[in-house]
Amino acid sequence: MSLNNLENHKSHIEEYGFAVINNVFSQKELEDINLVLRNIDTSKENFRKSEDLFAIRQFLKEVPKIKDLVLNDNIQKVVRKIFGEKYFVVKSIYFDKPETSNWYVAYHQDLTISVDKKLELANFGPWTTKQNQFAVQPPLAVLENIYTIRIHLDDTDENNGALKVVPKSHAKGIYRPETIDWTIETEEICNVEKGGIMIMKPLTLHGSNRTTNGKKRRVIHIEFSDMELPEVLQWSERMN
Protein backbone atom coordinates (compact mmCIF):
# COMPACT_ATOMS: atom_id res chain seq x y z
CA MET A 1 0.00 0.00 0.00
CA SER A 2 1.33 3.41 -0.93
CA LEU A 3 1.03 4.67 2.63
CA ASN A 4 3.89 7.06 1.95
CA ASN A 5 1.76 8.84 -0.60
CA LEU A 6 -1.14 9.63 1.71
CA GLU A 7 -0.50 13.37 1.35
CA ASN A 8 -0.86 13.00 -2.43
CA HIS A 9 -4.07 11.03 -2.03
CA LYS A 10 -5.38 13.66 0.37
CA SER A 11 -4.81 16.50 -2.09
CA HIS A 12 -6.26 14.41 -4.94
CA ILE A 13 -9.46 13.88 -2.91
CA GLU A 14 -9.66 17.57 -2.03
CA GLU A 15 -9.36 18.55 -5.70
CA TYR A 16 -11.23 15.76 -7.50
CA GLY A 17 -13.49 14.26 -4.81
CA PHE A 18 -12.09 10.72 -4.85
CA ALA A 19 -8.95 8.54 -4.89
CA VAL A 20 -8.06 4.85 -5.29
CA ILE A 21 -5.46 3.14 -3.07
CA ASN A 22 -4.65 -0.50 -3.78
CA ASN A 23 -3.05 -3.13 -1.48
CA VAL A 24 -4.67 -1.91 1.73
CA PHE A 25 -5.65 -5.45 2.80
CA SER A 26 -3.35 -8.46 2.68
CA GLN A 27 -4.40 -11.81 1.23
CA LYS A 28 -4.67 -13.18 4.77
CA GLU A 29 -6.88 -10.28 5.92
CA LEU A 30 -9.17 -10.80 2.92
CA GLU A 31 -9.45 -14.51 3.71
CA ASP A 32 -10.42 -13.71 7.31
CA ILE A 33 -13.08 -11.25 6.11
CA ASN A 34 -14.42 -13.77 3.58
CA LEU A 35 -14.69 -16.42 6.27
CA VAL A 36 -16.90 -14.16 8.42
CA LEU A 37 -19.03 -13.22 5.41
CA ARG A 38 -19.60 -16.85 4.46
CA ASN A 39 -20.99 -17.57 7.93
CA ILE A 40 -23.48 -14.70 8.18
CA ASP A 41 -27.09 -15.46 9.12
CA THR A 42 -28.79 -13.82 6.14
CA SER A 43 -32.35 -13.97 7.46
CA LYS A 44 -32.24 -10.76 9.52
CA GLU A 45 -34.50 -7.84 8.64
CA ASN A 46 -31.60 -5.43 8.05
CA PHE A 47 -30.52 -7.65 5.20
CA ARG A 48 -31.88 -6.99 1.76
CA LYS A 49 -31.76 -9.89 -0.66
CA SER A 50 -32.76 -9.97 -4.33
CA GLU A 51 -31.33 -11.52 -7.48
CA ASP A 52 -29.48 -8.33 -8.28
CA LEU A 53 -28.24 -7.26 -4.89
CA PHE A 54 -27.59 -8.48 -1.40
CA ALA A 55 -27.06 -5.69 1.12
CA ILE A 56 -26.57 -5.42 4.87
CA ARG A 57 -27.21 -2.04 6.45
CA GLN A 58 -25.56 -1.14 9.77
CA PHE A 59 -23.01 -3.74 8.74
CA LEU A 60 -20.45 -3.23 11.54
CA LYS A 61 -23.21 -3.47 14.15
CA GLU A 62 -24.98 -6.42 12.55
CA VAL A 63 -21.77 -8.43 12.08
CA PRO A 64 -19.61 -7.42 15.07
CA LYS A 65 -16.88 -9.95 14.24
CA ILE A 66 -16.10 -8.02 11.08
CA LYS A 67 -15.24 -4.73 12.77
CA ASP A 68 -11.61 -5.36 13.75
CA LEU A 69 -10.90 -7.10 10.43
CA VAL A 70 -12.25 -4.19 8.38
CA LEU A 71 -10.84 -1.34 10.47
CA ASN A 72 -7.31 -2.72 10.17
CA ASP A 73 -4.08 -0.76 10.82
CA ASN A 74 -3.89 0.54 7.25
CA ILE A 75 -7.49 1.81 7.30
CA GLN A 76 -6.89 3.50 10.66
CA LYS A 77 -3.79 5.16 9.24
CA VAL A 78 -5.74 6.38 6.19
CA VAL A 79 -8.47 7.81 8.44
CA ARG A 80 -6.00 9.67 10.67
CA LYS A 81 -3.71 10.97 7.93
CA ILE A 82 -6.24 11.82 5.21
CA PHE A 83 -9.44 12.59 7.14
CA GLY A 84 -8.22 13.76 10.55
CA GLU A 85 -7.45 12.62 14.08
CA LYS A 86 -11.02 12.85 15.38
CA TYR A 87 -12.95 11.03 12.64
CA PHE A 88 -15.29 8.17 13.62
CA VAL A 89 -17.57 5.75 11.75
CA VAL A 90 -21.10 7.04 11.10
CA LYS A 91 -22.48 4.50 8.58
CA SER A 92 -21.62 1.09 7.18
CA ILE A 93 -23.17 -1.02 4.42
CA TYR A 94 -22.12 -4.28 2.79
CA PHE A 95 -23.02 -4.67 -0.89
CA ASP A 96 -22.83 -7.89 -2.85
CA LYS A 97 -23.63 -7.59 -6.55
CA PRO A 98 -23.77 -11.20 -7.82
CA GLU A 99 -22.23 -12.35 -11.10
CA THR A 100 -25.58 -12.20 -12.90
CA SER A 101 -26.62 -8.83 -11.51
CA ASN A 102 -28.43 -6.35 -13.71
CA TRP A 103 -28.23 -3.79 -10.93
CA TYR A 104 -27.08 -0.42 -12.12
CA VAL A 105 -27.12 2.90 -10.34
CA ALA A 106 -27.80 6.23 -12.05
CA TYR A 107 -25.63 9.22 -11.24
CA HIS A 108 -26.38 10.65 -7.79
CA GLN A 109 -24.84 12.21 -4.69
CA ASP A 110 -25.11 10.59 -1.23
CA LEU A 111 -27.24 13.21 0.48
CA THR A 112 -28.51 11.54 3.66
CA ILE A 113 -27.04 10.54 7.00
CA SER A 114 -28.29 7.85 9.41
CA VAL A 115 -29.55 9.21 12.72
CA ASP A 116 -31.16 7.79 15.85
CA LYS A 117 -34.54 9.53 15.75
CA LYS A 118 -36.76 11.85 13.75
CA LEU A 119 -37.42 15.37 15.00
CA GLU A 120 -38.15 18.83 13.66
CA LEU A 121 -34.81 20.53 13.24
CA ALA A 122 -33.92 23.61 11.20
CA ASN A 123 -32.09 22.80 7.94
CA PHE A 124 -32.56 19.04 8.40
CA GLY A 125 -34.84 17.37 5.84
CA PRO A 126 -36.36 15.68 3.97
CA TRP A 127 -36.59 12.59 6.19
CA THR A 128 -37.01 8.92 5.29
CA THR A 129 -37.72 5.99 7.57
CA LYS A 130 -36.96 2.38 6.62
CA GLN A 131 -37.32 -0.54 9.05
CA ASN A 132 -37.16 1.85 11.99
CA GLN A 133 -33.99 3.44 10.67
CA PHE A 134 -34.02 7.20 10.19
CA ALA A 135 -32.23 9.00 7.40
CA VAL A 136 -32.21 12.73 6.81
CA GLN A 137 -30.57 15.25 4.52
CA PRO A 138 -28.45 17.43 6.81
CA PRO A 139 -27.04 20.90 6.13
CA LEU A 140 -24.41 21.01 3.38
CA ALA A 141 -21.56 21.55 5.85
CA VAL A 142 -22.23 18.13 7.41
CA LEU A 143 -22.14 16.39 4.01
CA GLU A 144 -19.00 18.25 2.95
CA ASN A 145 -17.25 16.98 6.07
CA ILE A 146 -17.90 13.25 5.44
CA TYR A 147 -15.47 10.83 3.80
CA THR A 148 -16.51 7.43 2.46
CA ILE A 149 -14.20 4.43 2.21
CA ARG A 150 -15.27 1.63 -0.13
CA ILE A 151 -13.33 -1.56 0.57
CA HIS A 152 -13.23 -3.85 -2.46
CA LEU A 153 -13.28 -7.59 -1.83
CA ASP A 154 -13.15 -8.39 -5.57
CA ASP A 155 -11.33 -6.90 -8.54
CA THR A 156 -13.66 -4.26 -9.93
CA ASP A 157 -13.61 -2.57 -13.33
CA GLU A 158 -16.12 -1.10 -15.78
CA ASN A 159 -17.33 -4.65 -16.65
CA ASN A 160 -18.58 -5.51 -13.16
CA GLY A 161 -19.96 -2.28 -11.87
CA ALA A 162 -16.96 -0.14 -10.90
CA LEU A 163 -18.07 3.32 -9.84
CA LYS A 164 -18.18 6.06 -12.43
CA VAL A 165 -17.56 9.53 -11.02
CA VAL A 166 -17.68 13.12 -12.19
CA PRO A 167 -14.36 14.61 -11.00
CA LYS A 168 -14.62 17.87 -9.00
CA SER A 169 -18.43 17.60 -8.69
CA HIS A 170 -18.06 17.36 -4.88
CA ALA A 171 -17.20 21.06 -4.75
CA LYS A 172 -20.42 22.24 -6.40
CA GLY A 173 -22.91 21.81 -3.56
CA ILE A 174 -26.16 19.98 -4.27
CA TYR A 175 -25.80 18.98 -7.92
CA ARG A 176 -28.91 17.55 -9.57
CA PRO A 177 -27.86 14.68 -11.89
CA GLU A 178 -30.32 15.73 -14.60
CA THR A 179 -28.46 19.05 -14.89
CA ILE A 180 -25.03 17.52 -15.65
CA ASP A 181 -23.59 19.36 -18.63
CA TRP A 182 -21.40 16.77 -20.37
CA THR A 183 -19.86 19.45 -22.58
CA ILE A 184 -17.97 20.66 -19.51
CA GLU A 185 -17.96 17.65 -17.16
CA THR A 186 -15.92 14.47 -17.58
CA GLU A 187 -16.47 10.91 -16.39
CA GLU A 188 -13.89 8.66 -14.81
CA ILE A 189 -14.20 4.93 -14.07
CA CYS A 190 -12.63 3.90 -10.75
CA ASN A 191 -11.08 0.47 -11.19
CA VAL A 192 -10.06 -1.01 -7.83
CA GLU A 193 -8.09 -4.17 -7.19
CA LYS A 194 -9.23 -6.79 -4.69
CA GLY A 195 -7.97 -5.61 -1.28
CA GLY A 196 -7.86 -1.99 -2.42
CA ILE A 197 -10.06 0.94 -1.42
CA MET A 198 -11.75 3.86 -3.09
CA ILE A 199 -12.12 7.00 -0.99
CA MET A 200 -14.89 9.37 -1.99
CA LYS A 201 -16.60 12.52 -0.85
CA PRO A 202 -20.37 11.85 -0.69
CA LEU A 203 -21.15 14.91 -2.82
CA THR A 204 -19.06 13.49 -5.70
CA LEU A 205 -21.56 12.48 -8.41
CA HIS A 206 -21.26 8.73 -8.86
CA GLY A 207 -23.06 5.80 -10.44
CA SER A 208 -22.34 2.31 -11.76
CA ASN A 209 -23.15 0.18 -14.80
CA ARG A 210 -24.57 -3.33 -14.99
CA THR A 211 -22.24 -6.29 -14.66
CA THR A 212 -21.32 -7.70 -18.08
CA ASN A 213 -18.36 -9.99 -17.37
CA GLY A 214 -19.99 -12.50 -15.03
CA LYS A 215 -17.81 -11.47 -12.07
CA LYS A 216 -19.26 -10.62 -8.70
CA ARG A 217 -18.49 -7.41 -6.90
CA ARG A 218 -18.51 -7.14 -3.12
CA VAL A 219 -17.91 -3.81 -1.42
CA ILE A 220 -17.90 -2.65 2.21
CA HIS A 221 -19.00 1.01 2.32
CA ILE A 222 -18.06 2.96 5.47
CA GLU A 223 -18.66 6.67 6.11
CA PHE A 224 -16.70 8.80 8.56
CA SER A 225 -17.26 12.23 10.14
CA ASP A 226 -15.82 14.21 13.04
CA MET A 227 -18.85 16.47 13.56
CA GLU A 228 -21.34 16.28 16.39
CA LEU A 229 -24.96 16.74 15.31
CA PRO A 230 -27.01 19.56 16.85
CA GLU A 231 -29.20 19.32 19.95
CA VAL A 232 -30.37 15.81 20.80
CA LEU A 233 -29.74 14.20 17.41
CA GLN A 234 -27.11 11.43 17.28
CA TRP A 235 -25.44 9.45 14.49
CA SER A 236 -27.25 6.10 14.68
CA GLU A 237 -24.17 4.02 13.86
CA ARG A 238 -21.53 6.06 15.62
CA MET A 239 -18.45 3.98 16.38
CA ASN A 240 -15.10 5.33 17.51
Tab-separated table of C-alpha atoms in Angstrom:
chain	number	residue	atom	x	y	z
A	1	MET	CA	0.000	0.000	0.000
A	2	SER	CA	1.332	3.407	-0.926
A	3	LEU	CA	1.033	4.670	2.631
A	4	ASN	CA	3.894	7.056	1.946
A	5	ASN	CA	1.761	8.841	-0.603
A	6	LEU	CA	-1.138	9.627	1.710
A	7	GLU	CA	-0.499	13.367	1.349
A	8	ASN	CA	-0.859	13.004	-2.431
A	9	HIS	CA	-4.068	11.029	-2.028
A	10	LYS	CA	-5.382	13.661	0.370
A	11	SER	CA	-4.813	16.502	-2.089
A	12	HIS	CA	-6.263	14.414	-4.943
A	13	ILE	CA	-9.462	13.878	-2.913
A	14	GLU	CA	-9.655	17.567	-2.034
A	15	GLU	CA	-9.359	18.550	-5.695
A	16	TYR	CA	-11.226	15.761	-7.504
A	17	GLY	CA	-13.493	14.257	-4.815
A	18	PHE	CA	-12.087	10.715	-4.850
A	19	ALA	CA	-8.950	8.542	-4.892
A	20	VAL	CA	-8.062	4.848	-5.288
A	21	ILE	CA	-5.462	3.138	-3.067
A	22	ASN	CA	-4.649	-0.505	-3.781
A	23	ASN	CA	-3.054	-3.129	-1.477
A	24	VAL	CA	-4.668	-1.912	1.726
A	25	PHE	CA	-5.647	-5.450	2.796
A	26	SER	CA	-3.349	-8.464	2.678
A	27	GLN	CA	-4.402	-11.809	1.230
A	28	LYS	CA	-4.667	-13.183	4.774
A	29	GLU	CA	-6.877	-10.279	5.920
A	30	LEU	CA	-9.166	-10.800	2.921
A	31	GLU	CA	-9.449	-14.510	3.709
A	32	ASP	CA	-10.416	-13.708	7.308
A	33	ILE	CA	-13.078	-11.249	6.107
A	34	ASN	CA	-14.424	-13.769	3.580
A	35	LEU	CA	-14.689	-16.419	6.273
A	36	VAL	CA	-16.896	-14.162	8.425
A	37	LEU	CA	-19.025	-13.217	5.410
A	38	ARG	CA	-19.596	-16.853	4.464
A	39	ASN	CA	-20.995	-17.569	7.932
A	40	ILE	CA	-23.478	-14.703	8.178
A	41	ASP	CA	-27.085	-15.457	9.116
A	42	THR	CA	-28.795	-13.824	6.136
A	43	SER	CA	-32.352	-13.966	7.462
A	44	LYS	CA	-32.245	-10.765	9.519
A	45	GLU	CA	-34.497	-7.845	8.641
A	46	ASN	CA	-31.601	-5.427	8.054
A	47	PHE	CA	-30.516	-7.653	5.202
A	48	ARG	CA	-31.880	-6.992	1.759
A	49	LYS	CA	-31.763	-9.886	-0.660
A	50	SER	CA	-32.761	-9.970	-4.333
A	51	GLU	CA	-31.330	-11.522	-7.477
A	52	ASP	CA	-29.478	-8.331	-8.275
A	53	LEU	CA	-28.239	-7.256	-4.887
A	54	PHE	CA	-27.595	-8.479	-1.402
A	55	ALA	CA	-27.062	-5.693	1.120
A	56	ILE	CA	-26.567	-5.421	4.872
A	57	ARG	CA	-27.207	-2.036	6.447
A	58	GLN	CA	-25.565	-1.136	9.774
A	59	PHE	CA	-23.005	-3.735	8.739
A	60	LEU	CA	-20.450	-3.230	11.536
A	61	LYS	CA	-23.211	-3.468	14.155
A	62	GLU	CA	-24.981	-6.424	12.554
A	63	VAL	CA	-21.771	-8.426	12.077
A	64	PRO	CA	-19.615	-7.419	15.074
A	65	LYS	CA	-16.879	-9.954	14.242
A	66	ILE	CA	-16.096	-8.022	11.077
A	67	LYS	CA	-15.235	-4.728	12.766
A	68	ASP	CA	-11.609	-5.362	13.749
A	69	LEU	CA	-10.903	-7.095	10.433
A	70	VAL	CA	-12.251	-4.193	8.383
A	71	LEU	CA	-10.837	-1.337	10.466
A	72	ASN	CA	-7.307	-2.717	10.168
A	73	ASP	CA	-4.085	-0.760	10.817
A	74	ASN	CA	-3.895	0.541	7.246
A	75	ILE	CA	-7.487	1.809	7.296
A	76	GLN	CA	-6.894	3.503	10.656
A	77	LYS	CA	-3.792	5.161	9.238
A	78	VAL	CA	-5.735	6.384	6.189
A	79	VAL	CA	-8.466	7.808	8.437
A	80	ARG	CA	-5.997	9.669	10.674
A	81	LYS	CA	-3.707	10.975	7.933
A	82	ILE	CA	-6.242	11.824	5.210
A	83	PHE	CA	-9.444	12.590	7.135
A	84	GLY	CA	-8.219	13.765	10.546
A	85	GLU	CA	-7.451	12.619	14.084
A	86	LYS	CA	-11.020	12.853	15.375
A	87	TYR	CA	-12.955	11.029	12.637
A	88	PHE	CA	-15.288	8.174	13.619
A	89	VAL	CA	-17.566	5.746	11.749
A	90	VAL	CA	-21.101	7.045	11.095
A	91	LYS	CA	-22.477	4.503	8.585
A	92	SER	CA	-21.615	1.090	7.176
A	93	ILE	CA	-23.171	-1.023	4.423
A	94	TYR	CA	-22.116	-4.276	2.792
A	95	PHE	CA	-23.024	-4.669	-0.893
A	96	ASP	CA	-22.829	-7.893	-2.853
A	97	LYS	CA	-23.627	-7.593	-6.554
A	98	PRO	CA	-23.766	-11.197	-7.819
A	99	GLU	CA	-22.230	-12.349	-11.102
A	100	THR	CA	-25.576	-12.197	-12.900
A	101	SER	CA	-26.618	-8.830	-11.508
A	102	ASN	CA	-28.428	-6.350	-13.713
A	103	TRP	CA	-28.235	-3.795	-10.934
A	104	TYR	CA	-27.083	-0.417	-12.123
A	105	VAL	CA	-27.125	2.901	-10.336
A	106	ALA	CA	-27.798	6.226	-12.050
A	107	TYR	CA	-25.630	9.221	-11.243
A	108	HIS	CA	-26.378	10.652	-7.790
A	109	GLN	CA	-24.840	12.209	-4.686
A	110	ASP	CA	-25.111	10.593	-1.233
A	111	LEU	CA	-27.242	13.214	0.480
A	112	THR	CA	-28.507	11.541	3.655
A	113	ILE	CA	-27.045	10.537	6.999
A	114	SER	CA	-28.294	7.850	9.412
A	115	VAL	CA	-29.546	9.209	12.717
A	116	ASP	CA	-31.157	7.787	15.855
A	117	LYS	CA	-34.537	9.527	15.750
A	118	LYS	CA	-36.763	11.851	13.754
A	119	LEU	CA	-37.418	15.370	15.001
A	120	GLU	CA	-38.152	18.827	13.664
A	121	LEU	CA	-34.808	20.527	13.239
A	122	ALA	CA	-33.922	23.614	11.203
A	123	ASN	CA	-32.093	22.796	7.941
A	124	PHE	CA	-32.560	19.043	8.401
A	125	GLY	CA	-34.843	17.366	5.844
A	126	PRO	CA	-36.364	15.684	3.966
A	127	TRP	CA	-36.593	12.593	6.195
A	128	THR	CA	-37.005	8.924	5.287
A	129	THR	CA	-37.719	5.985	7.572
A	130	LYS	CA	-36.965	2.376	6.623
A	131	GLN	CA	-37.321	-0.536	9.052
A	132	ASN	CA	-37.163	1.848	11.988
A	133	GLN	CA	-33.995	3.443	10.672
A	134	PHE	CA	-34.022	7.196	10.186
A	135	ALA	CA	-32.230	9.004	7.396
A	136	VAL	CA	-32.208	12.734	6.811
A	137	GLN	CA	-30.574	15.248	4.519
A	138	PRO	CA	-28.451	17.434	6.807
A	139	PRO	CA	-27.039	20.901	6.132
A	140	LEU	CA	-24.411	21.012	3.378
A	141	ALA	CA	-21.555	21.549	5.850
A	142	VAL	CA	-22.226	18.133	7.408
A	143	LEU	CA	-22.140	16.386	4.010
A	144	GLU	CA	-19.004	18.250	2.952
A	145	ASN	CA	-17.251	16.980	6.066
A	146	ILE	CA	-17.904	13.254	5.444
A	147	TYR	CA	-15.474	10.835	3.801
A	148	THR	CA	-16.512	7.430	2.459
A	149	ILE	CA	-14.199	4.429	2.211
A	150	ARG	CA	-15.265	1.634	-0.133
A	151	ILE	CA	-13.326	-1.560	0.571
A	152	HIS	CA	-13.230	-3.849	-2.463
A	153	LEU	CA	-13.280	-7.593	-1.830
A	154	ASP	CA	-13.153	-8.385	-5.569
A	155	ASP	CA	-11.328	-6.901	-8.543
A	156	THR	CA	-13.662	-4.260	-9.935
A	157	ASP	CA	-13.613	-2.571	-13.327
A	158	GLU	CA	-16.124	-1.103	-15.780
A	159	ASN	CA	-17.333	-4.647	-16.647
A	160	ASN	CA	-18.579	-5.509	-13.162
A	161	GLY	CA	-19.956	-2.277	-11.875
A	162	ALA	CA	-16.963	-0.145	-10.903
A	163	LEU	CA	-18.073	3.317	-9.835
A	164	LYS	CA	-18.181	6.061	-12.430
A	165	VAL	CA	-17.557	9.526	-11.018
A	166	VAL	CA	-17.679	13.119	-12.194
A	167	PRO	CA	-14.363	14.613	-11.001
A	168	LYS	CA	-14.622	17.866	-8.996
A	169	SER	CA	-18.429	17.599	-8.687
A	170	HIS	CA	-18.055	17.356	-4.881
A	171	ALA	CA	-17.196	21.057	-4.748
A	172	LYS	CA	-20.419	22.240	-6.405
A	173	GLY	CA	-22.911	21.808	-3.559
A	174	ILE	CA	-26.159	19.981	-4.266
A	175	TYR	CA	-25.802	18.984	-7.917
A	176	ARG	CA	-28.911	17.545	-9.567
A	177	PRO	CA	-27.859	14.684	-11.888
A	178	GLU	CA	-30.324	15.732	-14.598
A	179	THR	CA	-28.457	19.051	-14.885
A	180	ILE	CA	-25.034	17.523	-15.652
A	181	ASP	CA	-23.590	19.363	-18.635
A	182	TRP	CA	-21.397	16.774	-20.370
A	183	THR	CA	-19.860	19.450	-22.585
A	184	ILE	CA	-17.965	20.659	-19.511
A	185	GLU	CA	-17.961	17.645	-17.161
A	186	THR	CA	-15.918	14.470	-17.582
A	187	GLU	CA	-16.468	10.912	-16.390
A	188	GLU	CA	-13.890	8.660	-14.808
A	189	ILE	CA	-14.201	4.927	-14.068
A	190	CYS	CA	-12.631	3.900	-10.754
A	191	ASN	CA	-11.081	0.466	-11.187
A	192	VAL	CA	-10.058	-1.012	-7.828
A	193	GLU	CA	-8.090	-4.172	-7.185
A	194	LYS	CA	-9.226	-6.787	-4.686
A	195	GLY	CA	-7.969	-5.608	-1.284
A	196	GLY	CA	-7.863	-1.987	-2.420
A	197	ILE	CA	-10.059	0.940	-1.424
A	198	MET	CA	-11.752	3.859	-3.086
A	199	ILE	CA	-12.124	6.997	-0.992
A	200	MET	CA	-14.888	9.370	-1.991
A	201	LYS	CA	-16.600	12.521	-0.849
A	202	PRO	CA	-20.371	11.850	-0.694
A	203	LEU	CA	-21.146	14.905	-2.824
A	204	THR	CA	-19.061	13.494	-5.704
A	205	LEU	CA	-21.556	12.485	-8.406
A	206	HIS	CA	-21.263	8.726	-8.858
A	207	GLY	CA	-23.060	5.796	-10.436
A	208	SER	CA	-22.337	2.313	-11.765
A	209	ASN	CA	-23.151	0.178	-14.799
A	210	ARG	CA	-24.570	-3.327	-14.990
A	211	THR	CA	-22.237	-6.293	-14.664
A	212	THR	CA	-21.316	-7.696	-18.079
A	213	ASN	CA	-18.358	-9.987	-17.375
A	214	GLY	CA	-19.992	-12.499	-15.035
A	215	LYS	CA	-17.809	-11.473	-12.073
A	216	LYS	CA	-19.265	-10.623	-8.704
A	217	ARG	CA	-18.485	-7.405	-6.896
A	218	ARG	CA	-18.515	-7.138	-3.120
A	219	VAL	CA	-17.907	-3.812	-1.416
A	220	ILE	CA	-17.901	-2.651	2.210
A	221	HIS	CA	-19.002	1.005	2.322
A	222	ILE	CA	-18.059	2.964	5.470
A	223	GLU	CA	-18.663	6.673	6.110
A	224	PHE	CA	-16.696	8.803	8.563
A	225	SER	CA	-17.258	12.228	10.141
A	226	ASP	CA	-15.819	14.214	13.036
A	227	MET	CA	-18.847	16.467	13.563
A	228	GLU	CA	-21.341	16.283	16.393
A	229	LEU	CA	-24.956	16.740	15.306
A	230	PRO	CA	-27.014	19.562	16.850
A	231	GLU	CA	-29.196	19.319	19.946
A	232	VAL	CA	-30.370	15.813	20.796
A	233	LEU	CA	-29.739	14.204	17.409
A	234	GLN	CA	-27.108	11.428	17.279
A	235	TRP	CA	-25.439	9.450	14.489
A	236	SER	CA	-27.247	6.104	14.676
A	237	GLU	CA	-24.175	4.019	13.859
A	238	ARG	CA	-21.531	6.057	15.618
A	239	MET	CA	-18.450	3.981	16.381
A	240	ASN	CA	-15.099	5.334	17.511
